[in-house]
Short mmCIF file of C-alpha atoms in Angstrom, two decimals:
data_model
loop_
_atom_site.label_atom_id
_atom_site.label_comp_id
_atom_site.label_asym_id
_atom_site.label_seq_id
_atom_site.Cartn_x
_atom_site.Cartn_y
_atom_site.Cartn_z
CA UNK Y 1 5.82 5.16 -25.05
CA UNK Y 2 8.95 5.17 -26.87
CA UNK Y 3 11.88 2.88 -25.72
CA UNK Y 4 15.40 3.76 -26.71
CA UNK Y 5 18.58 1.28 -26.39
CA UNK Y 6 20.74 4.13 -25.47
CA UNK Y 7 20.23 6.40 -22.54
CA UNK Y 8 19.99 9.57 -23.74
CA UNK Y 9 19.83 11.68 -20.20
CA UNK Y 10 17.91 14.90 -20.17
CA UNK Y 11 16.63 14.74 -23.03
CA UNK Y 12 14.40 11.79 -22.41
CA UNK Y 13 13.36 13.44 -19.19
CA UNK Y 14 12.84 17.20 -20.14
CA UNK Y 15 9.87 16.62 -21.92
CA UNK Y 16 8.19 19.82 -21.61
CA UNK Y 17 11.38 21.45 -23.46
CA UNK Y 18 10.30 19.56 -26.61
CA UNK Y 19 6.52 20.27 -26.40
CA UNK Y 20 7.34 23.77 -26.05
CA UNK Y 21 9.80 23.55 -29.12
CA UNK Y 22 7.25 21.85 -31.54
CA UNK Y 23 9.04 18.53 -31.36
CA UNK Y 24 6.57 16.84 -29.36
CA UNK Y 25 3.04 17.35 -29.33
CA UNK Y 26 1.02 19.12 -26.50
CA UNK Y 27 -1.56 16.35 -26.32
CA UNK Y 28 -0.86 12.71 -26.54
CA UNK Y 29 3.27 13.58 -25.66
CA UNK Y 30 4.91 9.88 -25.49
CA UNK Y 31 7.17 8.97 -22.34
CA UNK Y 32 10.49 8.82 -23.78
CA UNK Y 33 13.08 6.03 -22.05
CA UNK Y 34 15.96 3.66 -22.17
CA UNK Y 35 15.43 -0.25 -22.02
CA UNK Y 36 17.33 -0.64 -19.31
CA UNK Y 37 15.04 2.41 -16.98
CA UNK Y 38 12.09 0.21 -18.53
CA UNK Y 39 13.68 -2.64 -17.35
CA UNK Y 40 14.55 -0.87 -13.84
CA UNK Y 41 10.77 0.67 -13.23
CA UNK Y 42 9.32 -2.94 -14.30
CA UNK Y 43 11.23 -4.70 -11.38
CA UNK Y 44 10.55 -2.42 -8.84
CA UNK Y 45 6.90 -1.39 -9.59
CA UNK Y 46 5.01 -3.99 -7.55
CA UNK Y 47 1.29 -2.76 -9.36
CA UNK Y 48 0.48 -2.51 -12.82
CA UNK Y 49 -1.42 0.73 -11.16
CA UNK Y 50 1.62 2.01 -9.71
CA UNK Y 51 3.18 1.77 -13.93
CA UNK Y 52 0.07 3.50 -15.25
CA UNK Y 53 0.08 6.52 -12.79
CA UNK Y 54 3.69 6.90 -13.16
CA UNK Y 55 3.34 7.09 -17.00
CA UNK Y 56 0.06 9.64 -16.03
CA UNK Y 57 2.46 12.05 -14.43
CA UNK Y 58 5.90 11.67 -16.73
CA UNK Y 59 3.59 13.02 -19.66
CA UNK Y 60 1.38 14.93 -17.87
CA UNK Y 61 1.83 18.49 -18.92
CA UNK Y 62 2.14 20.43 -15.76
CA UNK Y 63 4.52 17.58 -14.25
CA UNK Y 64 6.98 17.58 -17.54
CA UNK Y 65 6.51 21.57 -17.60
CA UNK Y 66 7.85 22.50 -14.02
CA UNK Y 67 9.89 18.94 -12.64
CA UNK Y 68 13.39 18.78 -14.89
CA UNK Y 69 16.09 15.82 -14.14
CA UNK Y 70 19.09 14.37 -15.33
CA UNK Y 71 17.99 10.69 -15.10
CA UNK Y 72 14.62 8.71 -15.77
CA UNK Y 73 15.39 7.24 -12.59
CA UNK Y 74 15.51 9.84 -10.18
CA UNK Y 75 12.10 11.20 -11.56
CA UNK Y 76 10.86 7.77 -10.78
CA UNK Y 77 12.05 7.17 -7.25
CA UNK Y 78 10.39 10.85 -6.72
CA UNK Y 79 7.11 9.02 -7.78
CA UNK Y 80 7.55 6.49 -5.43
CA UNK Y 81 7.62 8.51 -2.36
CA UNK Y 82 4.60 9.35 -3.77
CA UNK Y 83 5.06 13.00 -5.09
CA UNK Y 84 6.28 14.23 -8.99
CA UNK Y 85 3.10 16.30 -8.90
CA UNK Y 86 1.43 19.75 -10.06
CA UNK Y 87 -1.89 20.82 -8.55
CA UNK Y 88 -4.35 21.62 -11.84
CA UNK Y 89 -5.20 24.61 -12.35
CA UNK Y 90 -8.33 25.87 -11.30
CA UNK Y 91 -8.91 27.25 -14.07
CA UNK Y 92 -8.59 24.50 -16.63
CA UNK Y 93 -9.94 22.23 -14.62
CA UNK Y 94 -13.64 23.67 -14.59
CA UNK Y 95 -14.12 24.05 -17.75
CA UNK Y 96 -13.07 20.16 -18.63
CA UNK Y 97 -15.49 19.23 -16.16
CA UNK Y 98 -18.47 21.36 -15.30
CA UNK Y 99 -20.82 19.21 -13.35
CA UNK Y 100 -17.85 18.15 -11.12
CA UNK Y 101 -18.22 20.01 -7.75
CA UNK Y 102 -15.96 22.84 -7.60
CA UNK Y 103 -12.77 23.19 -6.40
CA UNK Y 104 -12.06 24.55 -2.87
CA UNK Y 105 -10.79 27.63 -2.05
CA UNK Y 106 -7.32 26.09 -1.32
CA UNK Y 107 -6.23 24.62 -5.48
CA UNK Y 108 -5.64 27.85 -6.48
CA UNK Y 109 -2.60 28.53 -3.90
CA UNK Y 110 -1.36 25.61 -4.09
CA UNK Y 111 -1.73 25.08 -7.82
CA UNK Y 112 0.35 28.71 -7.51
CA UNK Y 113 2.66 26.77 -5.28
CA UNK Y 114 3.11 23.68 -7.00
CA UNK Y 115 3.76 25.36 -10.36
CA UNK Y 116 7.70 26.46 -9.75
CA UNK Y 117 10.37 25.25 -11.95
CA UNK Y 118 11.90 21.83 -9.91
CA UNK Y 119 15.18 20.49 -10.38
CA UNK Y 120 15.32 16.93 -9.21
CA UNK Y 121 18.00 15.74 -7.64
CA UNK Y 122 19.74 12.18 -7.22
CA UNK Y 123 17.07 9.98 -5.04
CA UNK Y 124 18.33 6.32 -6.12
CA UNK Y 125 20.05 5.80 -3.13
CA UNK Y 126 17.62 3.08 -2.15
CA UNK Y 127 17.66 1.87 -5.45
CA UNK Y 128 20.98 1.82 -6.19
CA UNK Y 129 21.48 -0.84 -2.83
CA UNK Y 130 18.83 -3.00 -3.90
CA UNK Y 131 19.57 -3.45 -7.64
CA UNK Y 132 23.09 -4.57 -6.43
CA UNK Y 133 22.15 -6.64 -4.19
CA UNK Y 134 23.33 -10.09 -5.60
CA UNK Y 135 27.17 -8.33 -5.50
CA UNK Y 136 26.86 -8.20 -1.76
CA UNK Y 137 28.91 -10.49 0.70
CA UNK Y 138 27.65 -13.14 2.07
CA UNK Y 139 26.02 -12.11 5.40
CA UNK Y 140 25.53 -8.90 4.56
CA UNK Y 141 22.00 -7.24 5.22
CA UNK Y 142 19.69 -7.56 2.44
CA UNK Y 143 18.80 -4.06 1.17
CA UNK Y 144 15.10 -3.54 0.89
CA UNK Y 145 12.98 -3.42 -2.10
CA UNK Y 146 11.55 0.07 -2.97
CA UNK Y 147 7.91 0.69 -2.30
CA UNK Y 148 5.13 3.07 -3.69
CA UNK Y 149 4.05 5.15 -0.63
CA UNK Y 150 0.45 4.81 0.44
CA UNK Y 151 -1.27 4.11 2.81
CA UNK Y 152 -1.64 0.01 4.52
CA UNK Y 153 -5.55 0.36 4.30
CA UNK Y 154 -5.60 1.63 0.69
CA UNK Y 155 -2.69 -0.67 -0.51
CA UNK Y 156 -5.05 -3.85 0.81
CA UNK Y 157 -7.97 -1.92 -1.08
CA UNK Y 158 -6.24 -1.55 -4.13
CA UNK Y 159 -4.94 -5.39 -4.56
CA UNK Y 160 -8.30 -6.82 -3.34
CA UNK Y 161 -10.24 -4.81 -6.10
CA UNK Y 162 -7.45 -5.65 -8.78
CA UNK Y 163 -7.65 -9.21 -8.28
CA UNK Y 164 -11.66 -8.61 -8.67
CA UNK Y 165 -11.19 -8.24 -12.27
CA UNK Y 166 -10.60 -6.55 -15.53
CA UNK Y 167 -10.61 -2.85 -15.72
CA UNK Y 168 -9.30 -1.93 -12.11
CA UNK Y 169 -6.00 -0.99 -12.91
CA UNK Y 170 -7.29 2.21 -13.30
CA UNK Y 171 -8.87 1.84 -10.04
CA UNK Y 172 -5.66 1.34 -8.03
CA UNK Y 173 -4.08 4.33 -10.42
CA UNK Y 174 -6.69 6.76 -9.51
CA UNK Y 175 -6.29 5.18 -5.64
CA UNK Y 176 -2.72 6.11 -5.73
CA UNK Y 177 -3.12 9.45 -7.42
CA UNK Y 178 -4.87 10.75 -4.07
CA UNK Y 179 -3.38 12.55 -1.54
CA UNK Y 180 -3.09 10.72 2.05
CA UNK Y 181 -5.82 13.35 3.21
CA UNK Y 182 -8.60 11.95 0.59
CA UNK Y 183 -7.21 8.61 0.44
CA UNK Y 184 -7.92 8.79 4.48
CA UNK Y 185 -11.37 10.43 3.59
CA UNK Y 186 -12.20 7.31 1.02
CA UNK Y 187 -11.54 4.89 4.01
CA UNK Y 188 -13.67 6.81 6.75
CA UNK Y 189 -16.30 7.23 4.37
CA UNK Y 190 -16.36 3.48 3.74
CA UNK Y 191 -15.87 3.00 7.71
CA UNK Y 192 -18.97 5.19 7.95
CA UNK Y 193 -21.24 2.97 5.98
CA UNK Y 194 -20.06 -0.27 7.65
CA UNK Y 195 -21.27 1.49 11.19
CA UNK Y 196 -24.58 2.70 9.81
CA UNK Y 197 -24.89 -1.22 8.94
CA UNK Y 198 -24.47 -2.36 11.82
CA UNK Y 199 -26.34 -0.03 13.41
CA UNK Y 200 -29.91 -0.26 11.37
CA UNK Y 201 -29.03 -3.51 9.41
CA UNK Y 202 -29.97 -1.44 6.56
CA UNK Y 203 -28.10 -0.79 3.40
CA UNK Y 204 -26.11 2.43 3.41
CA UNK Y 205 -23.67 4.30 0.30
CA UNK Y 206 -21.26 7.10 -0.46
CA UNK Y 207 -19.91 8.90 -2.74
CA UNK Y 208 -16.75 10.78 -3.91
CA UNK Y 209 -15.84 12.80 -7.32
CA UNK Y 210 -12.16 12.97 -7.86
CA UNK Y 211 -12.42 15.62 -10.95
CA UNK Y 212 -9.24 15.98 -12.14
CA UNK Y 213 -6.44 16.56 -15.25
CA UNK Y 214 -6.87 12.53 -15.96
CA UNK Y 215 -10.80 12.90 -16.45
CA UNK Y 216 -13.22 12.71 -14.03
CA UNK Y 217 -13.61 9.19 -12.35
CA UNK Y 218 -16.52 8.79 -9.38
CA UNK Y 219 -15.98 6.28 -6.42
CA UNK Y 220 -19.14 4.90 -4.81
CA UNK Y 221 -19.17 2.57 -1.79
CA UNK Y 222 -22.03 0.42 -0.48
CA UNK Y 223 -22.34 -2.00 2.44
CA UNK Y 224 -25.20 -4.56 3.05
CA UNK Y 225 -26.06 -6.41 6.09
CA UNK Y 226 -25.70 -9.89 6.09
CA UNK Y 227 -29.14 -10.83 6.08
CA UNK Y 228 -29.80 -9.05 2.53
CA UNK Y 229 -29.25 -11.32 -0.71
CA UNK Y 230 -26.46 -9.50 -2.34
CA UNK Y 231 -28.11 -9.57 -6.18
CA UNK Y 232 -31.02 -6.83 -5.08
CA UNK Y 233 -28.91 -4.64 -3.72
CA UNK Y 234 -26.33 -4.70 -6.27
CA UNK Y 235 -28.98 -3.38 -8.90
CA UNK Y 236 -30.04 -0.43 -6.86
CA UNK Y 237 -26.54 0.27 -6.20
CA UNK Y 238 -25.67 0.02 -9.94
CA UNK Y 239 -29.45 1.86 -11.34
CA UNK Y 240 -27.65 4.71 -8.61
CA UNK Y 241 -24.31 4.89 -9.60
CA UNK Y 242 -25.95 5.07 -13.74
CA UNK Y 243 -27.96 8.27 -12.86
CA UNK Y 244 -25.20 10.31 -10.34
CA UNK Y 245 -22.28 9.61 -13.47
CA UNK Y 246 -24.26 10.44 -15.53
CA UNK Y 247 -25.67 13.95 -13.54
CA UNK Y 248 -21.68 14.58 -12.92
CA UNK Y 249 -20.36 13.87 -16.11
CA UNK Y 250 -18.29 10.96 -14.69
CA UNK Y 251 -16.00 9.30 -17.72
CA UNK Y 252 -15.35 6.12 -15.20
CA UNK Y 253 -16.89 5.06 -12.01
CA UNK Y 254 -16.21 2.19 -9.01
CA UNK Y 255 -18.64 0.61 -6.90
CA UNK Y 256 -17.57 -1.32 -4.33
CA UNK Y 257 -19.44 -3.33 -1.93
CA UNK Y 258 -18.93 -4.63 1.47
CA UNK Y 259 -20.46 -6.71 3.90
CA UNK Y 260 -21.36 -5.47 7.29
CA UNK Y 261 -18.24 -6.47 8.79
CA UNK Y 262 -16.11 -4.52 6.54
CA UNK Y 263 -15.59 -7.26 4.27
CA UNK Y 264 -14.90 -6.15 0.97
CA UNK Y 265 -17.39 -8.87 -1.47
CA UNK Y 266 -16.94 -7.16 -4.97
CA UNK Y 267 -16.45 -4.50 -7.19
CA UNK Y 268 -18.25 -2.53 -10.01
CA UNK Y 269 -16.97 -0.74 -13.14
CA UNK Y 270 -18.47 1.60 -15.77
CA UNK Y 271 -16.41 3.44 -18.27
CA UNK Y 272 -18.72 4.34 -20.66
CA UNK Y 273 -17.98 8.09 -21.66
CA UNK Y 274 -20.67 10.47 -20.84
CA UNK Y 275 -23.00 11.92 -23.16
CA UNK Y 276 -26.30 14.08 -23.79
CA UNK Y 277 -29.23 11.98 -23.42
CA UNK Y 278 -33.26 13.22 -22.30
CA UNK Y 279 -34.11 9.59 -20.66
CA UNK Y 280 -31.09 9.62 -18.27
CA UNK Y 281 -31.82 13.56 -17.51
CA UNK Y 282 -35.63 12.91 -16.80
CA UNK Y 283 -34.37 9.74 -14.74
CA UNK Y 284 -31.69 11.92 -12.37
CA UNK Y 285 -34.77 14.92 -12.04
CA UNK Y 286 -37.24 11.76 -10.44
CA UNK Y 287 -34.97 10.88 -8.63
CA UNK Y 288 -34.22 14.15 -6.47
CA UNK Y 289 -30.50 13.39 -6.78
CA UNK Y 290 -28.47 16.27 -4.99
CA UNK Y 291 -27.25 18.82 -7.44
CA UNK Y 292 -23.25 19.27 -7.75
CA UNK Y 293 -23.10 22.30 -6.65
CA UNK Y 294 -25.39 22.19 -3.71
CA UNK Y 295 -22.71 19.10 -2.40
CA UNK Y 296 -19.94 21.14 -1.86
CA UNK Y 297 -16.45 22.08 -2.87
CA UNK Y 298 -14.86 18.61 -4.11
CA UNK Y 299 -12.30 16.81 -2.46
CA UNK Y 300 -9.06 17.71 -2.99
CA UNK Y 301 -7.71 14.38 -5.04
CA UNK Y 302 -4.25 14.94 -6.43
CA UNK Y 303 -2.75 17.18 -3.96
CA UNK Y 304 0.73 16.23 -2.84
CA UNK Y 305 1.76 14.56 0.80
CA UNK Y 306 2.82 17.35 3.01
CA UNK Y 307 4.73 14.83 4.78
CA UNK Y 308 7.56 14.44 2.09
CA UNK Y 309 9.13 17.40 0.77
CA UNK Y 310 11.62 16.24 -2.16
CA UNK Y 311 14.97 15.96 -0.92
CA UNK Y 312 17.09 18.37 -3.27
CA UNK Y 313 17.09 20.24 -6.23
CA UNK Y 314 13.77 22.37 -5.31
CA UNK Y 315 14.23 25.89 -6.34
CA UNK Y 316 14.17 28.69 -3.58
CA UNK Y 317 11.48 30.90 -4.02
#
């Protein structure tokens, strides 16, 4: 990240125009912005999630290819109704990870669809009323703060795991990063387990591979019934999630654990990047885990809301 004192418009934002110049480099291309946009996103960003996805996408290279702007700012309010996005490529993405399950039929249209020059607009409306909101008269309604959109459900999610501990920021970036399809199809998965629960008062787990142009991070949810001691099942739910990252090539994984009752009781994290090794190969084959491919396509992660469009500036095609 590189901070300037001076706001230096589109050419802090454009950032694809000086990757494809030379001036930049393709991989590893820094977010370029003023102090006082730093100082703007910092207020209103209620997550340090919501900051690490937002810096995901301004230097991602599809999003800084196709989305040009004027202002930091309105690129960032964009974010916040939850969009700035470009579908990967198909393509690429296979390649980067090829024990993910594959893509469905669908990422290559809307990759093709997502992929069209955008020119972004002024969205700071809302901003612009509540970072002047100590000139206001007295009386005067109180303009309210700016939000990231997500889901309730997956908001509560995402601060309960946070507060777990270190090393789930990532979790609530990757959280946010889904579209309101998967993030539904996280919580009914999770829903799913907690009935089983109840149901046989046996343990129950799921599973979810969000392949994608950040790496390839696994989510994996358990529930237990109350009258299980919580330290067994947490090593069969960890010995499980070692073997399927490992079998899918997973460069970050989250297990999370709830009670019967839907309570969430803690969370798990492995980041360790994957790697060839005989033991852990020999492990996955006695174990009769389900191939990749057998599981079907993947869920779509990163696919943007369809109930947003952005609000001007998008190129007729």
């Amino acid at each position: 990240m590189v901070a300037l004192l001076d706001d230096i418009g589109p050419l802090g934002t454009n950032l694809g125009d000086h990757r494809s110049s030379g001036l930049l480099p393709t991989h590893g291309t820094p977010w370029i912005t003023s102090l006082h946009d730093l100082e703007t996103i910092a207020q209103v960003c209620q997550r340090p999630s919501e900051f690490l996805l937002y810096l995901r996408r301004r230097t991602d290279s599809d999003v800084t290819t196709y989305y040009k702007g004027a202002d930091e700012l309105d690129l960032f309010m964009l974010f916040m109704d939850a969009d700035l996005y470009v579908e990967p490529d198909p393509d690429q993405l296979h390649p980067q990870h090829p024990d993910a399950p594959r893509e469905t039929k669908r990422a290559r249209p809307t990759h093709d669809e997502d992929a069209v020059l955008t020119f972004v607009g002024d969205q700071c409306a809302e901003l612009d009323a509540w970072m002047n909101r100590d000139s206001l008269v007295p009386g005067a309604p109180q303009p309210v703060k700016p939000t990231y959109r997500a889901l309730p459900r997956v908001l509560d999610l995402v601060d309960a795991v946070e507060a777990h501990g270190n090393g789930m920021v990532r979790f609530g970036a990757d959280m946010f990063a889904l579209s309101e399809e998967t993030q539904q199809t996280v919580l009914k998965g999770i829903d799913e387990c907690i009935r089983r629960t109840r149901l046989d008062g046996q343990p129950h787990d799921g599973m979810i591979s969000l392949a994608g142009a950040w790496g390839h991070p696994t989510l994996f949810f358990f529930t237990r019934p109350h009258a299980s001691d919580q330290d067994p099942v947490l090593r069969r739910f960890a010995a499980y999630i070692r073997l399927k990252r490992h079998q899918l090539g997973s460069d970050r994984s989250y297990g999370l654990l709830f009670d019967e009752d839907g309570n969430f009781e803690l969370a798990m994290y492995f980041n360790s990047l994957p790697e060839a090794d005989a033991n852990l190969d020999a492990l996955v084959k006695a174990a009769n885990l389900q191939e990749p491919a057998a599981a079907g396509p993947r869920v779509p992660p990163f696919a943007r809301r369809t109930t947003r469009r952005i609000r001007s500036g998008r190129k007729n095609r």
